[in-house]
Coordinates of C-alpha atoms and ligand atoms in Angstrom, one line a residue:
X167 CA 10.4 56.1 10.6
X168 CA 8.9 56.0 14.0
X169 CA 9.6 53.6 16.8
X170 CA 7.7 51.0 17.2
X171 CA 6.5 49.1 20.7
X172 CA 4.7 45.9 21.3
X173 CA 1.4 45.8 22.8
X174 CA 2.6 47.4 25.7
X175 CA 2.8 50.9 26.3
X176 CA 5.8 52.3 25.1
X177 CA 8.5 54.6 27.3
X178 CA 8.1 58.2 28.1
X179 CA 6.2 60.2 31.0
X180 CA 4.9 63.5 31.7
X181 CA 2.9 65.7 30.3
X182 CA -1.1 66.1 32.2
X183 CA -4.0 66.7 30.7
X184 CA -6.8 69.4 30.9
X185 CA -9.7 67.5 32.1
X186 CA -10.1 63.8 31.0
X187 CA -9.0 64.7 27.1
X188 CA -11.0 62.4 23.9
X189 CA -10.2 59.7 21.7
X190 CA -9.9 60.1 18.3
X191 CA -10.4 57.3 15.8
X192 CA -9.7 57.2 12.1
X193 CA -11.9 53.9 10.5
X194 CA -9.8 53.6 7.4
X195 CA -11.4 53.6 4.2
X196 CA -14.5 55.1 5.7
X197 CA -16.2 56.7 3.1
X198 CA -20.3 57.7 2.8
X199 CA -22.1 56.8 -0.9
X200 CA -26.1 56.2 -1.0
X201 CA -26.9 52.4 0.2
X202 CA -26.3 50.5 -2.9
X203 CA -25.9 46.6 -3.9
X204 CA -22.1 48.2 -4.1
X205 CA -21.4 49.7 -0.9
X206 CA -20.4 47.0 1.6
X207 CA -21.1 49.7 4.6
X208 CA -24.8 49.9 3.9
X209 CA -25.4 46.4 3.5
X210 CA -23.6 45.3 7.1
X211 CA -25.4 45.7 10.3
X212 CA -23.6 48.8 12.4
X213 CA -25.9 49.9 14.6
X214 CA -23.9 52.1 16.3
X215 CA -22.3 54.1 13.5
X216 CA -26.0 54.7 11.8
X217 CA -26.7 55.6 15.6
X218 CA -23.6 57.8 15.6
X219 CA -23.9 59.5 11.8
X220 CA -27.5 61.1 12.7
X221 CA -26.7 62.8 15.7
X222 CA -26.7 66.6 16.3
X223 CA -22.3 65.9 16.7
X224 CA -22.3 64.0 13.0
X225 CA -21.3 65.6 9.6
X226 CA -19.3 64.4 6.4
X227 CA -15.9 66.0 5.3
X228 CA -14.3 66.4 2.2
X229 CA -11.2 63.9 2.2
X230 CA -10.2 63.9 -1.7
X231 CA -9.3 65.8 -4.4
X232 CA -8.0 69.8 -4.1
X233 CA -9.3 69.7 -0.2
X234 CA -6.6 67.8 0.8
X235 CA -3.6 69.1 -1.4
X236 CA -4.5 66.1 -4.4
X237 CA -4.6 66.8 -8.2
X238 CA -8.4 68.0 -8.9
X239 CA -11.0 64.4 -9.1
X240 CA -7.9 62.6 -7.1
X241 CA -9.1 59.6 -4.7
X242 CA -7.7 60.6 -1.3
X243 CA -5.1 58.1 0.3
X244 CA -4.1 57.0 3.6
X245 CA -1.1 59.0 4.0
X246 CA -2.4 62.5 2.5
X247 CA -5.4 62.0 4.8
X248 CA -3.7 61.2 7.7
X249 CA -0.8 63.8 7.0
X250 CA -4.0 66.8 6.7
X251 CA -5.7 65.1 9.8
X252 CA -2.3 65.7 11.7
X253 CA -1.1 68.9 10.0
X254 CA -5.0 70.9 10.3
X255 CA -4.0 72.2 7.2
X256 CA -4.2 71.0 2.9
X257 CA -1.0 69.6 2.2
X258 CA 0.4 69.7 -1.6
X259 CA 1.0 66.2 -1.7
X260 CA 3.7 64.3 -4.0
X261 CA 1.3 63.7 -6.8
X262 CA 0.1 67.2 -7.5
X263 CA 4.0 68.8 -7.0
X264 CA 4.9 66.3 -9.8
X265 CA 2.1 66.8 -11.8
X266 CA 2.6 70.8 -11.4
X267 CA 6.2 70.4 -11.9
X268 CA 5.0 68.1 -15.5
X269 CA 2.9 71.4 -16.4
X270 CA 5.4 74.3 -15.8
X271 CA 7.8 72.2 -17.6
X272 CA 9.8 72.4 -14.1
X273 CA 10.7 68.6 -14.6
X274 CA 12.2 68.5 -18.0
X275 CA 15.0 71.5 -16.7
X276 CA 15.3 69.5 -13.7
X277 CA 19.1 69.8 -13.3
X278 CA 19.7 66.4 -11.9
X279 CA 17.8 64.4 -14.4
X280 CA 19.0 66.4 -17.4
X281 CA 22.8 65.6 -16.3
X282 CA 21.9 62.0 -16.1
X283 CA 20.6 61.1 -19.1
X284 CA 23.3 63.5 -21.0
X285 CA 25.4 60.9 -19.4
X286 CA 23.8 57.9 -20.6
X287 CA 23.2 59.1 -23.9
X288 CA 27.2 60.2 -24.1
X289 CA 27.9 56.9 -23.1
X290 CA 25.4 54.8 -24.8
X291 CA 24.0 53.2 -21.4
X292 CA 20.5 52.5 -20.5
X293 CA 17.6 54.3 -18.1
X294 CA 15.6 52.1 -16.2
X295 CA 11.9 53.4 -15.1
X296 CA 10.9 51.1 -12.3
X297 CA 6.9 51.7 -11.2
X298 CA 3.7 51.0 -10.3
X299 CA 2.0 50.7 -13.9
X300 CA -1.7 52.0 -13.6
X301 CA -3.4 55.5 -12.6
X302 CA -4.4 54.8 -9.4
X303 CA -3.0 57.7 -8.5
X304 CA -2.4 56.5 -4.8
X305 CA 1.5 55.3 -5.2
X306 CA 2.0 56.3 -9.3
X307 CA 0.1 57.5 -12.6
X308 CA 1.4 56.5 -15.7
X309 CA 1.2 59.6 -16.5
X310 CA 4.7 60.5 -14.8
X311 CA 6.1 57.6 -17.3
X312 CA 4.9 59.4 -20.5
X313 CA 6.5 62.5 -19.4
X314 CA 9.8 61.2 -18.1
X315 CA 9.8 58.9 -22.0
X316 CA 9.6 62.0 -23.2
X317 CA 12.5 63.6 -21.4
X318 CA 14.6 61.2 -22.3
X319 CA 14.0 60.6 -25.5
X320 CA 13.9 64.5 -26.1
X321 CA 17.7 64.2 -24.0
X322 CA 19.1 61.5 -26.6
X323 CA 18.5 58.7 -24.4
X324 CA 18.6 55.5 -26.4
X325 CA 18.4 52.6 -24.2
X326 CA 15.3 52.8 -22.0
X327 CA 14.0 49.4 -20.1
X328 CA 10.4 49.9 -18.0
X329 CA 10.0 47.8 -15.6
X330 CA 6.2 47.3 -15.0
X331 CA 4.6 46.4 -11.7
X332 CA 1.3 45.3 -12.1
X333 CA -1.7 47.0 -9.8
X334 CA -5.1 45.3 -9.1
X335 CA -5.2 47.0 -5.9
X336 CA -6.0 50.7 -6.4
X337 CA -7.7 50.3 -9.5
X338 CA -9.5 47.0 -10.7
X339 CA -7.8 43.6 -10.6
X340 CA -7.8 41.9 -14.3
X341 CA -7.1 45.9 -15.9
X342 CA -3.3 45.0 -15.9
X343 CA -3.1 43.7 -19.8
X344 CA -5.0 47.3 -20.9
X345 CA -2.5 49.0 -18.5
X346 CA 0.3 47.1 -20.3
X347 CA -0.8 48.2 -23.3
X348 CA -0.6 51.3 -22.3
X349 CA 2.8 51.6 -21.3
X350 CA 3.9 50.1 -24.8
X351 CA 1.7 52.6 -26.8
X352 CA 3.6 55.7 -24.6
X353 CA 6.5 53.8 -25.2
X354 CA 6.1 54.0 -28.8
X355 CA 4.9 57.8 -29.4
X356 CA 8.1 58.9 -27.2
X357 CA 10.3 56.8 -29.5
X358 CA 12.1 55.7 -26.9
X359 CA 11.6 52.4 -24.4
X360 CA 10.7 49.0 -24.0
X361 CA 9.1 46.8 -20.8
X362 CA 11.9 44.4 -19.9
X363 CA 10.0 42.9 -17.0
X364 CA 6.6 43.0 -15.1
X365 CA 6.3 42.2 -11.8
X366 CA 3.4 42.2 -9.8
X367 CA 2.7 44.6 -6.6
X368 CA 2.7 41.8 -4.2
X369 CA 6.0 41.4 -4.3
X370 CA 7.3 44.6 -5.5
X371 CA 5.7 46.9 -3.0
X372 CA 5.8 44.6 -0.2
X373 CA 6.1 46.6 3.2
X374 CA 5.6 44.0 5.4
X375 CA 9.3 43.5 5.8
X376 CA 9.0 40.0 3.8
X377 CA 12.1 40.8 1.9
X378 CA 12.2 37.3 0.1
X379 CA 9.6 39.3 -1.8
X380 CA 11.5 41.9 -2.1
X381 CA 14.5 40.0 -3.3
X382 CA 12.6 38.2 -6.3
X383 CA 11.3 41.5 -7.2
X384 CA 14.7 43.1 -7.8
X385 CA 16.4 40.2 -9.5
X386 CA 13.9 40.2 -11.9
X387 CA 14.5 44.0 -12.9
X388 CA 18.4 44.1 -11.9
X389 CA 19.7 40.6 -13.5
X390 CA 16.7 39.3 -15.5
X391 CA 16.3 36.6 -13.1
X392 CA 12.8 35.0 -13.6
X393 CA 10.4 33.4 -15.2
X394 CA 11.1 34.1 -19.3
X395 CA 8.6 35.7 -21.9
X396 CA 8.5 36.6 -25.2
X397 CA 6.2 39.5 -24.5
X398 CA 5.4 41.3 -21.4
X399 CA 1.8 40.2 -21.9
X400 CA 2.7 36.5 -21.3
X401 CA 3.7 37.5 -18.1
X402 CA -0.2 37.7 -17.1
X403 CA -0.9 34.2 -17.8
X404 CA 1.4 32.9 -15.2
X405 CA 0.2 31.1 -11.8
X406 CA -0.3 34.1 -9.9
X407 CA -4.1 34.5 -10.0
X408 CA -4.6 38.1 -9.9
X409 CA -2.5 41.4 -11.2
X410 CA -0.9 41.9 -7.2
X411 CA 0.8 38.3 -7.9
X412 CA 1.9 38.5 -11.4
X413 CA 4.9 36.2 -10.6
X414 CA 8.5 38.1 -11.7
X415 CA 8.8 38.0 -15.3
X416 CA 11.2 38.8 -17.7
X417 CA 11.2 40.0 -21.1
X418 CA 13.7 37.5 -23.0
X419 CA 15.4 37.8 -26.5
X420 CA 15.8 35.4 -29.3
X421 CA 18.6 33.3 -27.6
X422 CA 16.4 33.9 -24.4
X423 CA 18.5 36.4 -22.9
X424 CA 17.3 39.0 -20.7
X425 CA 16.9 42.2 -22.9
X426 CA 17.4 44.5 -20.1
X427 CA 19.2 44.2 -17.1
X428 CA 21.0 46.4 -15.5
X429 CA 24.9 47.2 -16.4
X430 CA 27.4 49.1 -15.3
X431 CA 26.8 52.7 -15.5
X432 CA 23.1 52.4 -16.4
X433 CA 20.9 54.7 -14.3
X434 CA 17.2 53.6 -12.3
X435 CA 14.7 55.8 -11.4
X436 CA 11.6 54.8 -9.2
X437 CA 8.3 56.6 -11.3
X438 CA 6.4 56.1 -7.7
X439 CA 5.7 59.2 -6.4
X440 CA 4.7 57.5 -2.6
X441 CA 7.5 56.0 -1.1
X442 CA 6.3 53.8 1.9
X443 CA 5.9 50.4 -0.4
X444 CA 8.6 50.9 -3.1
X445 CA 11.0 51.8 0.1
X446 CA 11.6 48.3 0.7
X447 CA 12.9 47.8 -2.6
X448 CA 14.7 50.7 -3.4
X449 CA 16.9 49.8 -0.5
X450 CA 16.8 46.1 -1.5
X451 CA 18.3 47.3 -5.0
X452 CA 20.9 49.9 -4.0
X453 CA 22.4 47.4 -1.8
X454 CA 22.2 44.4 -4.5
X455 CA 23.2 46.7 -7.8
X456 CA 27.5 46.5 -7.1
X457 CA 29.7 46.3 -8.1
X458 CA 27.8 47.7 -11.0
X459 CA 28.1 51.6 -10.8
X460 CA 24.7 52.5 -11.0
X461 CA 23.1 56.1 -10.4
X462 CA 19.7 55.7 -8.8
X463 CA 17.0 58.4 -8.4
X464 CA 13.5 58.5 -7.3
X465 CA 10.6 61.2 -9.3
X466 CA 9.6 62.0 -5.4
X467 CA 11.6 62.1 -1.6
X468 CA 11.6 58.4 -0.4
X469 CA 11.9 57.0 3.2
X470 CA 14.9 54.6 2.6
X471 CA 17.6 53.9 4.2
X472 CA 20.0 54.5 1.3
X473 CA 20.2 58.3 0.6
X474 CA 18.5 58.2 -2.8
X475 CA 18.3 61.6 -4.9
X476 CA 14.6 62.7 -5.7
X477 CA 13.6 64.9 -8.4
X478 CA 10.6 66.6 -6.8
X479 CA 10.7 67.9 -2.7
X480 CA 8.1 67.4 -0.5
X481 CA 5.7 70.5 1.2
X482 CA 6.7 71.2 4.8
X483 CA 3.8 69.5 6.9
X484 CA 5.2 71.1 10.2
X485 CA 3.2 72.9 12.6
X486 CA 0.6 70.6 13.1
X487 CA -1.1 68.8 15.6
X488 CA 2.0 66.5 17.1
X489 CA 4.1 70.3 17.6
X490 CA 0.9 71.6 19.1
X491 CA 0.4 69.3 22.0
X492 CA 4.0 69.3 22.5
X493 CA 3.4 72.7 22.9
X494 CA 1.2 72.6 25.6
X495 CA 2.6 69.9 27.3
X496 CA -0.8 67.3 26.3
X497 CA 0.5 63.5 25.9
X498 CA -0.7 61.2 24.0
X499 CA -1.0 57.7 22.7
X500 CA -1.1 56.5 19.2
X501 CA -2.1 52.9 18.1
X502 CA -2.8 50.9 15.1
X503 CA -2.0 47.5 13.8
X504 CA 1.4 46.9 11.5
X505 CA -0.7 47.8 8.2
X506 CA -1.4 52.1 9.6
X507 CA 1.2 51.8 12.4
X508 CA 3.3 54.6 10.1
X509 CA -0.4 56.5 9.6
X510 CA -1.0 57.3 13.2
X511 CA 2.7 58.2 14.0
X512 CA 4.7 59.1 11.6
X513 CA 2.1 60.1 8.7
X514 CA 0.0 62.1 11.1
X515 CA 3.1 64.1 12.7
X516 CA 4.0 65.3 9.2
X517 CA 6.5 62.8 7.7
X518 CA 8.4 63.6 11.1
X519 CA 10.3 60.3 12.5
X520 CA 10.8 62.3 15.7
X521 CA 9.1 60.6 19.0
X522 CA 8.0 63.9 21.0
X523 CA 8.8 63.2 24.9
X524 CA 4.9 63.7 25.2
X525 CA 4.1 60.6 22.8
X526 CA 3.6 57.0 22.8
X527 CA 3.6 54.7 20.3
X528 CA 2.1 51.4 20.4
X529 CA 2.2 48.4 17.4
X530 CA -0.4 46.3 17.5
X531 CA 1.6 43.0 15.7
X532 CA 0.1 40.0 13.8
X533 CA 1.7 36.9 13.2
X534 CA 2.8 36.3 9.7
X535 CA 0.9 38.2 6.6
X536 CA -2.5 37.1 7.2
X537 CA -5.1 36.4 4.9
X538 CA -7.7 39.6 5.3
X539 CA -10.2 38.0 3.6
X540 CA -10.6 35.3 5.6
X541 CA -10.0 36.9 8.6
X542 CA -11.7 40.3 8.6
X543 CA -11.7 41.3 12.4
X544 CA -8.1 41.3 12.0
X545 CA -6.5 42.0 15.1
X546 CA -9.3 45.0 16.2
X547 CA -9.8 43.3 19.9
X548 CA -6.4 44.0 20.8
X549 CA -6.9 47.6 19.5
X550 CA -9.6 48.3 21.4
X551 CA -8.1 47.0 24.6
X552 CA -5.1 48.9 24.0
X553 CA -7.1 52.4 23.4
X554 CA -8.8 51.2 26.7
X555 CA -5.6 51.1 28.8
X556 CA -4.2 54.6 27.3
X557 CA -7.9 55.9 28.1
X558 CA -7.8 54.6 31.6
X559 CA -4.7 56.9 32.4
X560 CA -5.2 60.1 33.6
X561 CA -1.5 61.2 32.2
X562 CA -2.9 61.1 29.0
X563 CA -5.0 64.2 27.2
X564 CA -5.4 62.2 24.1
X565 CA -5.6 58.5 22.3
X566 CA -5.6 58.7 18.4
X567 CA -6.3 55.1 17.0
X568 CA -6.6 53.6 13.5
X569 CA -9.0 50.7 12.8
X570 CA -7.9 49.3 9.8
X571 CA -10.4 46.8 8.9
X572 CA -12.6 48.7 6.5
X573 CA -9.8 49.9 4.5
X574 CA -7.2 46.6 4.9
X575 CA -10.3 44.0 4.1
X576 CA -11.9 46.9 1.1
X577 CA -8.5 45.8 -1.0
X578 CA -9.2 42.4 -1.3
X579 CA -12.2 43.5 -3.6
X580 CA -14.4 40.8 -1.5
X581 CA -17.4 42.8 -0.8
X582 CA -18.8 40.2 1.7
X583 CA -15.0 40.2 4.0
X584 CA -15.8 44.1 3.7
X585 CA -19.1 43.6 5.2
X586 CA -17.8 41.6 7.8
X587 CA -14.9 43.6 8.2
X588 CA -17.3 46.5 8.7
X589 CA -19.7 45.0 11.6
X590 CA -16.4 44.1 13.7
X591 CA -15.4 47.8 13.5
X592 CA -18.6 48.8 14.6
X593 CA -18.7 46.3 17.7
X594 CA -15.3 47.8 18.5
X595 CA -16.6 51.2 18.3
X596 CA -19.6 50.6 20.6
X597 CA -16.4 49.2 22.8
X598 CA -15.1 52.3 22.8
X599 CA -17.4 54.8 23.5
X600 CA -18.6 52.6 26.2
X601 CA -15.1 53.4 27.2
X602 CA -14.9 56.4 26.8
X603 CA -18.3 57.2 28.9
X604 CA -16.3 55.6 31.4
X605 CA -13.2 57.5 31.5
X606 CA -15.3 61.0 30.9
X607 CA -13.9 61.7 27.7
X608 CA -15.2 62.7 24.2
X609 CA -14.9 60.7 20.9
X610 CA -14.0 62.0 17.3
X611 CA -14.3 59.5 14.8
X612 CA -13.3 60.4 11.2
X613 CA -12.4 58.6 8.0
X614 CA -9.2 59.3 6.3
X615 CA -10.8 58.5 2.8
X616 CA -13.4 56.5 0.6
X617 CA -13.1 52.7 -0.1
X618 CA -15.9 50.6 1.8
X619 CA -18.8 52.5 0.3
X620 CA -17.9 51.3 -3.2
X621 CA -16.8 47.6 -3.8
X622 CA -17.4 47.9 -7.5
X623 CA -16.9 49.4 -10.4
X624 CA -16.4 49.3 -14.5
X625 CA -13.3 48.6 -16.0
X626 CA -11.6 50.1 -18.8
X627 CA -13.5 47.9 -20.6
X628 CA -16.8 48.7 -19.3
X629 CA -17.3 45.4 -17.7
X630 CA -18.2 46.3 -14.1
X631 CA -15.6 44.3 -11.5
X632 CA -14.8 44.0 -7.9
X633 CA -12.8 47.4 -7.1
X634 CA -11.1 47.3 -4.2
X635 CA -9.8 50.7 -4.2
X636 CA -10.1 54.7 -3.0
X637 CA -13.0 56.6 -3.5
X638 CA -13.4 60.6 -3.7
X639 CA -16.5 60.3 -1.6
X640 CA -16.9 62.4 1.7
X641 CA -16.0 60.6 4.7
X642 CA -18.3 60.9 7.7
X643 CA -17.0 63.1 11.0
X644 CA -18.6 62.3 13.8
X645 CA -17.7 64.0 17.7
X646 CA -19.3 61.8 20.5
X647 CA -19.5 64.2 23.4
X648 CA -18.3 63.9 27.0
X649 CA -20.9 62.8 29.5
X650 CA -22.5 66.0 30.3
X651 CA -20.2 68.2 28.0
X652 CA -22.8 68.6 25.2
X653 CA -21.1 70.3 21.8
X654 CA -24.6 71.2 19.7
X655 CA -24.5 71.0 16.1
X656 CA -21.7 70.4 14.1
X657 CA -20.3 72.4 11.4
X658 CA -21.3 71.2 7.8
X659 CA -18.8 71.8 4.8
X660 CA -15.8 70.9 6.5
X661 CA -12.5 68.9 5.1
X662 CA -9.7 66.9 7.1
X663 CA -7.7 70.2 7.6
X664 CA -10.7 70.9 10.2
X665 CA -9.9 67.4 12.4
X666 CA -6.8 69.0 14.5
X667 CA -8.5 72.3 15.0
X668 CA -11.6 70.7 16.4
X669 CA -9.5 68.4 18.6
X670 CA -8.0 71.2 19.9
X671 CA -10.5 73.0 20.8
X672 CA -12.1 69.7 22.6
X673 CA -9.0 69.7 24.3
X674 CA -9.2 73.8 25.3
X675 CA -6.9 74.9 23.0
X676 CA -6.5 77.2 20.3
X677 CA -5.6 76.2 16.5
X678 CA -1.7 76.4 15.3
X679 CA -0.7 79.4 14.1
X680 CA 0.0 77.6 10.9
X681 CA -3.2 75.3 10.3
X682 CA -5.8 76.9 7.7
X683 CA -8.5 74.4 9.1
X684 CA -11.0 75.6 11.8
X685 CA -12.8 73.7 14.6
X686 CA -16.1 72.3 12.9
X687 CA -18.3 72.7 16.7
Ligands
3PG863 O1 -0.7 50.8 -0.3 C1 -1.8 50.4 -0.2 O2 -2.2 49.5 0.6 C2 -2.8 50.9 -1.1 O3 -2.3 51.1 -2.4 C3 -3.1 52.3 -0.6 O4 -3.7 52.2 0.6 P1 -3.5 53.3 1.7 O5 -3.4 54.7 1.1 O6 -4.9 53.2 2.5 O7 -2.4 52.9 2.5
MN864 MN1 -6.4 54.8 4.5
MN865 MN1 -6.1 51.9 1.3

């Protein structure tokens, strides 16, 4: 992963710029939908945005689905937008190489897999699927879990223990029971399987680094260590309050046993296809299984420390925007608080952890893990003076920044934070094109996906409920021009592989060789 700085600028020199360069800044979770009693963007006051979105420079973008590199009618996500925005190009992202690897039949050959569970069933041990149980699509789809049931059973697999994390975050909180359900009825048409414990998100896809979280998490699934159910159901009627804190649960037997820890040549495999919040507990359990002898393998390529076999590779996302202004000698700054620190560095340089002598990275931090609804501005002044001091320099050709608010707030589901959270990010934005008229330079803003625009929507059951999640709406693309560098009008019909083109041609340059996107002025 990239390295992070505090609110300082972080090492490096060199590198000028061709004329005073632009700012380019992703509002997460920006997407566009019709006003509506639902979209928390149309009901706050932004002045500037609505000034911003009906200028000659303003268009919308397609930021979901097969224009990104997503399975067809797929909500878009923070890291495949910001790995297109980077790499001016779609990207086959995890999801669709495990769902085309699902269809060709690819995944039940897989070598790897088929040796492992020829093992277990030789030797009578246990598989245990550890994932996010919903189909959110933006870190899992239980969909994988059907398939890899399938596998096993079809590979004589006898002992297989799920262990369920509960969503409420990318798809409606409360659904957790139908997705339960769920699980147990794939469960029962593969033959094979049983949930031995459900844990919910907040503690098993923390990536805060709050790794007494973590540690809960994977007792729970390693040693049955937690609360103690009957049923996995029960689990929902703990304390917790909402699916993200179902507290760890366990699935107990008659003598109230745990029915499915983990033993001594057993085998785990992570069904999350997105690695940056089951990371923290992949490592946490590799490190906690011995002296148990446990194989461990994840359905995608994770980020962890511990070298971790995956099943399916990920699409080379080099050649993109980060190579390009290496290339050309153009430096420049990224910042973002904690929650899209990886998004602006390491998501938008192509799942590259390398810091180019011609980048800066800078953190903004917060104290503790705050509460987002009842703080909404988050930490955005401290943003906005940071993107201030990198714009003030004439060293640097470009400042990419991600305000987080409209995204980070849109999960809690509270509509009215998100209408908050959306005013502050449009005061900051006014801040920044004020700076930016100061410092000569142009503005891109883009959204890296849908969430804002729609804070509701039906369950399974029909009942509608807060939705804090993605979207596959458009997101708007809006380039503020230099003082007296007018652009005209905008291209319409573009996606995010058209962002790194268009900045950089702003910045006089031509496309990489490799990007499939073109300049949208
Ligand atoms: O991980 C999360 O916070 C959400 O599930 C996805 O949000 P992101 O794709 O915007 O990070
Ligand atoms: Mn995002
Ligand atoms: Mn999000």
């Amino acid at each position: 992963m990239s390295t992070a700085t505090g609110d300082t600028e972080g090492a490096g020199g060199g590198g000028g710029a061709g004329g005073a360069g632009g700012i380019v800044l992703v509002l997460d979770g920006w997407g566009h939908a019709p006003p509506g009693p639902g979209n928390a963007l149309s009901l706050a006051s932004t002045p500037t945005l609505d000034a911003l979105t009906s200028t000659a420079g303003a268009t919308l973008v397609q930021a979901s689905g097969e224009a990104v590199g997503l399975p067809a009618g797929t909500v878009g996500n923070s890291e495949i937008g910001h790995m297109v925005i980077g790499a001016g190009r779609p990207l086959p992202y995890d999801s669709l190489l495990v769902q085309q690897e699902i269809e060709t039949g690819a995944l039940a050959a897989n070598a790897v897999l088929r040796r492992t569970c020829a093992r277990l069933s030789a030797g009578g041990r246990a598989l245990h699927l550890i994932g996010l149980c919903s189909d959110g699509q933006i870190h899992a789809h239980v969909d994988h879990l059907r398939e890899l049931l399938r596998i096993a059973a079809a590979e004589g697999v006898r002992a297989v223990w799920i262990h369920a994390i509960t969503d409420g975050r990318d798809v409606a909180d409360g659904t957790a029971a139908a997705y339960l359900e769920r699980v147990e009825k794939l469960a029962a048409e593969a033959g094979v399987g049983r949930v031995a414990s459900v844990v919910g998100r907040g503690y098993a896809l923390d990536k805060s680094g709050d790794l007494e979280l973590t540690r809960v998490a994977a007792l729970a699934m390693a040693d049955g260590a937690g609360t103690g159910v009957a049923h996995p159901r029960d689990a929902l009627e703990g304390p917790g309050g909402s699916d993200v804190w179902v507290r760890p649960s366990v699935v107990t037997g008659a003598a109230g046993e745990p029915v499915g820890a983990m033993g001594d040549g057993d085998a785990v495999l992570f069904t999350n296809f997105r690695s940056d919040r089951i990371q923290q507990l992949a490592d946490h359990l590799v490190s906690h299984l011995p002296p148990r002898d446990v194989t461990v393998l994840s359905l995608a390529r994770y980020d962890t420390r511990a070298a971790i076999t995956p099943l399916v590779d990920r699409a080379d996302a080099s050649g993109g925007l980060a190579d390009e202004l290496e290339r050309h000698g153009l430096r420049s700054v990224r910042i973002a608080e904690s929650e899209k620190f990886e998004h602006v560095t390491y998501y938008l340089n192509g799942r590259d952890a390398r810091v180019r002598e011609v980048e800066e990275h800078v953190r903004i931090t917060a104290d503790g893990s705050p509460d987002h609804r009842a703080a909404p501005r988050m930490n955005l002044p401290r943003v906005v003076a940071a993107v201030a001091k990198a714009a003030g320099r004439a060293d640097v050709a470009l400042v990419v920044a991600n305000l987080a608010n409209i995204d980070v707030v849109g999960h809690t589901g509270d509509a009215e934070a998100t209408v908050a959270a959306a005013r502050y990010t449009d005061e900051a934005v006014e801040a920044v094109c004020a700076t930016a008229r100061r410092s000569g330079r142009w503005v891109l803003l883009v959204g890296d996906h849908g969430n804002a625009e729609q804070m509701s929507k039906p369950g399974a059951d029909g009942v509608a409920r807060p939705y804090g999640g993605h979207t596959v709406n458009p997101v708007p693309f809006v380039v503020v021009p230099a003082p007296g560098r007018p652009v005209g009008q905008v291209r319409a019909g573009g996606t995010l592989a058209d962002v790194a083109p268009t900045v950089l041609a702003l910045l006089g340059r031509p496309p990489g060789a490799v990007m499939t996107g073109r300049a949208l002025l």
